[in-house]
């Protein structure tokens, strides 16, 4: 399950959970929309080992600066609030690699 968060609760959630994948996206972005179905599939496959969070930056613009996203879709893996890895491309193999690096 992917949890939808916002500017108000994102950081609290990052610091109170052991491992979290955060995806910043916009419904207005063609790349984000193309990436969404595959991202959800990866989240479903890995739901027991890592938590997945989505933040719609159209509605939560402060998250872009807080996370340090440089383009969309942006994906970061956090452990107890610390950024471990990040990327900003709809590259699914990179997401698989990042997750495997963090859960092994």
Coordinates of N, CA, C and O in Angstrom, one line a residue, residues 10-103:
X10 N 4.9 14.9 6.1 CA 5.9 14.1 5.5 C 7.1 13.9 6.4 O 7.6 12.8 6.6
X11 N 7.7 15.0 7.0 CA 8.9 14.8 7.7 C 8.7 14.0 9.0 O 9.6 13.2 9.4
X12 N 7.6 14.2 9.6 CA 7.3 13.4 10.8 C 7.3 11.9 10.5 O 7.9 11.0 11.2
X13 N 6.7 11.6 9.3 CA 6.6 10.2 8.9 C 8.0 9.6 8.5 O 8.3 8.5 8.8
X14 N 8.8 10.4 7.9 CA 10.2 10.0 7.5 C 11.0 9.6 8.8 O 11.8 8.7 8.8
X15 N 10.9 10.4 9.8 CA 11.7 10.2 11.0 C 11.1 9.2 12.0 O 11.8 8.7 12.9
X16 N 9.9 8.8 11.8 CA 9.3 7.8 12.7 C 9.2 6.4 12.0 O 8.6 5.5 12.6
X17 N 9.7 6.2 10.8 CA 9.7 4.9 10.2 C 11.1 4.5 9.8 O 11.9 5.3 9.3
X18 N 11.4 3.2 9.8 CA 12.7 2.8 9.6 C 13.1 2.9 8.1 O 14.2 3.6 7.9
X19 N 12.4 2.4 7.2 CA 12.7 2.5 5.8 C 11.5 3.0 5.0 O 10.5 2.4 5.1
X20 N 11.8 4.0 4.2 CA 10.6 4.7 3.4 C 11.1 5.0 2.0 O 12.2 5.6 1.9
X21 N 10.3 4.7 1.0 CA 10.5 5.2 -0.3 C 9.5 6.3 -0.5 O 8.3 6.2 -0.3
X22 N 10.0 7.5 -0.9 CA 9.2 8.7 -1.1 C 9.2 9.0 -2.6 O 10.3 9.1 -3.2
X23 N 8.0 9.1 -3.2 CA 7.9 9.5 -4.6 C 7.2 10.9 -4.6 O 6.1 11.0 -4.1
X24 N 7.9 11.9 -5.2 CA 7.2 13.2 -5.4 C 6.8 13.2 -6.9 O 7.6 12.8 -7.8
X25 N 5.6 13.6 -7.1 CA 5.0 13.5 -8.5 C 4.0 14.6 -8.7 O 3.6 15.3 -7.7
X26 N 3.6 14.8 -9.9 CA 2.5 15.7 -10.3 C 1.6 15.0 -11.3 O 2.1 14.3 -12.2
X27 N 0.3 15.1 -11.1 CA -0.6 14.5 -12.0 C -0.5 15.2 -13.4 O -1.0 14.7 -14.4
X28 N 0.1 16.4 -13.4 CA 0.3 17.1 -14.7 C 1.5 16.7 -15.5 O 1.7 17.2 -16.6
X29 N 2.3 15.8 -14.9 CA 3.5 15.4 -15.6 C 3.3 14.1 -16.4 O 2.9 13.1 -15.8
X30 N 3.6 14.1 -17.7 CA 3.5 12.9 -18.5 C 4.5 11.8 -18.0 O 4.1 10.6 -18.0
X31 N 5.7 12.2 -17.6 CA 6.6 11.2 -17.1 C 6.2 10.6 -15.8 O 6.3 9.4 -15.6
X32 N 5.6 11.4 -14.9 CA 5.1 10.8 -13.7 C 3.9 9.9 -13.9 O 3.9 8.8 -13.3
X33 N 3.0 10.2 -14.8 CA 1.9 9.4 -15.1 C 2.4 8.1 -15.8 O 1.8 7.0 -15.5
X34 N 3.4 8.1 -16.6 CA 3.9 6.9 -17.3 C 4.6 6.0 -16.3 O 4.5 4.8 -16.4
X35 N 5.2 6.5 -15.2 CA 5.9 5.8 -14.2 C 5.0 5.2 -13.2 O 5.3 4.2 -12.5
X36 N 3.8 5.7 -13.0 CA 2.9 5.4 -11.9 C 2.5 3.9 -11.8 O 2.6 3.3 -10.7
X37 N 2.1 3.3 -12.8 CA 1.6 1.9 -12.8 C 2.7 1.0 -12.4 O 2.6 0.1 -11.5
X38 N 3.9 1.2 -12.9 CA 5.0 0.3 -12.6 C 5.5 0.6 -11.2 O 5.9 -0.4 -10.4
X39 N 5.5 1.8 -10.7 CA 5.9 2.2 -9.4 C 4.9 1.5 -8.4 O 5.4 0.9 -7.4
X40 N 3.6 1.5 -8.7 CA 2.7 0.9 -7.8 C 2.9 -0.6 -7.7 O 2.7 -1.3 -6.7
X41 N 3.3 -1.2 -8.8 CA 3.6 -2.7 -8.9 C 4.8 -3.0 -8.0 O 4.8 -4.0 -7.2
X42 N 5.8 -2.2 -8.1 CA 7.0 -2.4 -7.3 C 6.7 -2.2 -5.8 O 7.1 -3.0 -4.9
X43 N 5.8 -1.2 -5.5 CA 5.4 -1.0 -4.1 C 4.7 -2.2 -3.6 O 4.9 -2.7 -2.4
X44 N 3.8 -2.8 -4.4 CA 3.1 -4.0 -3.9 C 4.0 -5.2 -3.7 O 3.8 -5.9 -2.7
X45 N 5.0 -5.4 -4.6 CA 5.9 -6.5 -4.4 C 6.8 -6.3 -3.2 O 7.2 -7.4 -2.6
X46 N 7.1 -5.1 -2.7 CA 8.0 -4.9 -1.6 C 7.4 -4.3 -0.4 O 8.0 -3.9 0.5
X47 N 6.0 -4.4 -0.3 CA 5.3 -3.8 0.8 C 5.7 -4.4 2.2 O 5.6 -3.7 3.2
X48 N 6.2 -5.6 2.3 CA 6.6 -6.1 3.6 C 7.9 -5.7 4.1 O 8.2 -5.7 5.3
X49 N 8.8 -5.2 3.2 CA 10.1 -4.9 3.6 C 10.4 -3.4 3.6 O 11.4 -2.9 4.2
X50 N 9.6 -2.6 3.0 CA 9.8 -1.1 2.9 C 8.5 -0.4 2.7 O 7.6 -0.9 2.0
X51 N 8.3 0.8 3.3 CA 7.1 1.5 3.2 C 7.2 2.5 2.0 O 8.3 3.1 1.8
X52 N 6.1 2.7 1.3 CA 6.1 3.6 0.2 C 5.1 4.8 0.5 O 4.0 4.6 1.0
X53 N 5.6 6.0 0.1 CA 4.9 7.2 0.3 C 4.8 8.0 -1.0 O 5.8 8.1 -1.7
X54 N 3.7 8.6 -1.2 CA 3.5 9.5 -2.3 C 3.2 10.9 -1.8 O 2.5 11.1 -0.9
X55 N 3.8 11.9 -2.5 CA 3.4 13.3 -2.3 C 3.2 14.0 -3.6 O 4.0 14.0 -4.5
X56 N 2.0 14.5 -3.8 CA 1.6 15.3 -5.0 C 2.1 16.7 -4.8 O 1.6 17.4 -4.0
X57 N 3.1 17.1 -5.6 CA 3.7 18.4 -5.4 C 2.8 19.5 -5.9 O 3.0 20.7 -5.5
X58 N 1.8 19.2 -6.7 CA 0.9 20.2 -7.2 C 0.1 20.8 -6.0 O -0.2 21.9 -5.9
X59 N -0.2 19.9 -5.0 CA -0.9 20.3 -3.8 C 0.0 20.6 -2.6 O -0.4 21.1 -1.6
X60 N 1.3 20.1 -2.7 CA 2.2 20.2 -1.6 C 3.5 20.8 -2.1 O 4.5 20.0 -2.1
X61 N 3.6 22.0 -2.5 CA 4.8 22.5 -3.1 C 6.0 22.6 -2.1 O 7.2 22.6 -2.6
X62 N 5.8 22.7 -0.9 CA 6.9 22.8 0.1 C 7.8 21.5 0.2 O 8.9 21.6 0.5
X63 N 7.2 20.4 -0.2 CA 7.9 19.1 -0.2 C 9.0 19.1 -1.2 O 10.0 18.5 -0.9
X64 N 8.9 19.8 -2.3 CA 9.9 19.8 -3.3 C 11.2 20.4 -2.7 O 12.3 19.8 -2.9
X65 N 11.1 21.5 -2.1 CA 12.3 22.1 -1.5 C 12.8 21.4 -0.3 O 14.0 21.2 -0.1
X66 N 11.9 20.9 0.5 CA 12.3 20.1 1.7 C 13.1 18.9 1.4 O 14.0 18.5 2.0
X67 N 12.6 18.2 0.4 CA 13.3 16.9 -0.1 C 14.5 17.2 -0.9 O 15.4 16.4 -1.0
X68 N 14.5 18.3 -1.6 CA 15.6 18.6 -2.5 C 15.4 18.0 -3.9 O 16.4 17.7 -4.6
X69 N 14.2 17.9 -4.3 CA 13.9 17.3 -5.6 C 14.3 18.3 -6.7 O 14.1 19.5 -6.6
X70 N 14.9 17.7 -7.8 CA 15.4 18.6 -8.9 C 14.6 18.4 -10.1 O 14.7 19.1 -11.1
X71 N 13.8 17.3 -10.2 CA 12.8 17.1 -11.3 C 11.9 16.0 -10.9 O 12.1 15.4 -9.9
X72 N 10.9 15.8 -11.7 CA 9.8 14.8 -11.4 C 9.8 13.7 -12.5 O 10.0 14.1 -13.6
X73 N 9.5 12.5 -12.1 CA 9.2 12.0 -10.8 C 10.5 11.9 -10.0 O 11.6 11.6 -10.5
X74 N 10.5 12.2 -8.7 CA 11.6 12.1 -7.8 C 11.3 11.0 -6.9 O 10.3 10.9 -6.3
X75 N 12.3 10.1 -6.7 CA 12.2 9.0 -5.7 C 13.4 9.0 -4.8 O 14.6 9.1 -5.3
X76 N 13.2 9.0 -3.5 CA 14.2 8.9 -2.5 C 14.0 7.8 -1.5 O 12.8 7.5 -1.2
X77 N 15.0 7.1 -1.1 CA 14.9 6.1 0.0 C 15.5 6.7 1.2 O 16.7 7.1 1.2
X78 N 14.7 6.7 2.3 CA 15.1 7.2 3.6 C 15.1 6.1 4.6 O 14.3 5.2 4.6
X79 N 16.1 6.2 5.5 CA 16.2 5.3 6.7 C 16.2 6.2 7.9 O 17.2 7.0 8.1
X80 N 15.2 6.1 8.7 CA 15.1 6.9 10.0 C 15.4 8.4 9.7 O 16.1 9.1 10.4
X81 N 14.8 8.9 8.6 CA 14.9 10.3 8.2 C 16.1 10.7 7.4 O 16.2 11.8 6.9
X82 N 17.0 9.8 7.2 CA 18.3 10.1 6.5 C 18.1 9.6 5.0 O 17.8 8.4 4.8
X83 N 18.4 10.5 4.1 CA 18.4 10.1 2.7 C 19.5 9.1 2.4 O 20.7 9.4 2.6
X84 N 19.2 8.0 1.8 CA 20.2 7.0 1.5 C 20.5 7.0 0.0 O 21.6 6.8 -0.4
X85 N 19.5 7.1 -0.8 CA 19.6 7.1 -2.3 C 18.5 7.9 -2.9 O 17.4 8.0 -2.3
X86 N 18.8 8.4 -4.1 CA 17.7 9.2 -4.8 C 17.9 9.1 -6.3 O 19.0 8.9 -6.7
X87 N 16.9 9.3 -7.0 CA 17.0 9.5 -8.4 C 15.8 10.3 -8.9 O 14.8 10.4 -8.2
X88 N 15.9 10.8 -10.1 CA 14.8 11.6 -10.7 C 14.6 11.3 -12.1 O 15.0 12.0 -13.0
X89 N 14.1 10.1 -12.4 CA 13.9 9.6 -13.7 C 12.9 8.4 -13.6 O 12.9 7.8 -12.6
X90 N 12.1 8.2 -14.6 CA 11.2 7.1 -14.5 C 11.9 5.7 -14.9 O 11.3 4.9 -15.6
X91 N 13.1 5.5 -14.4 CA 13.8 4.3 -14.7 C 13.5 3.2 -13.6 O 14.0 3.3 -12.5
X92 N 12.8 2.2 -14.0 CA 12.3 1.2 -13.1 C 13.5 0.3 -12.6 O 13.5 -0.1 -11.5
X93 N 14.4 0.0 -13.5 CA 15.5 -0.8 -13.0 C 16.3 -0.1 -11.9 O 16.8 -0.8 -11.0
X94 N 16.4 1.2 -12.0 CA 17.1 1.9 -11.0 C 16.4 1.8 -9.6 O 17.0 1.7 -8.6
X95 N 15.0 1.9 -9.7 CA 14.2 1.8 -8.5 C 14.4 0.4 -7.9 O 14.6 0.2 -6.7
X96 N 14.3 -0.7 -8.7 CA 14.6 -2.0 -8.2 C 15.9 -2.1 -7.5 O 16.0 -2.7 -6.5
X97 N 16.9 -1.6 -8.2 CA 18.3 -1.7 -7.6 C 18.4 -1.0 -6.3 O 18.9 -1.5 -5.3
X98 N 17.8 0.2 -6.2 CA 17.8 1.0 -4.9 C 17.1 0.2 -3.8 O 17.6 0.2 -2.7
X99 N 16.0 -0.3 -4.1 CA 15.3 -1.1 -3.1 C 16.1 -2.3 -2.6 O 16.2 -2.6 -1.4
X100 N 16.6 -3.0 -3.6 CA 17.4 -4.2 -3.2 C 18.6 -3.8 -2.4 O 19.0 -4.5 -1.4
X101 N 19.3 -2.7 -2.7 CA 20.4 -2.2 -1.9 C 20.0 -1.9 -0.5 O 20.8 -2.1 0.4
X102 N 18.8 -1.5 -0.2 CA 18.4 -1.1 1.1 C 17.8 -2.2 1.9 O 17.9 -2.2 3.1
X103 N 17.3 -3.2 1.3 CA 16.7 -4.3 2.1 C 17.6 -5.5 2.2 O 17.2 -6.5 3.0

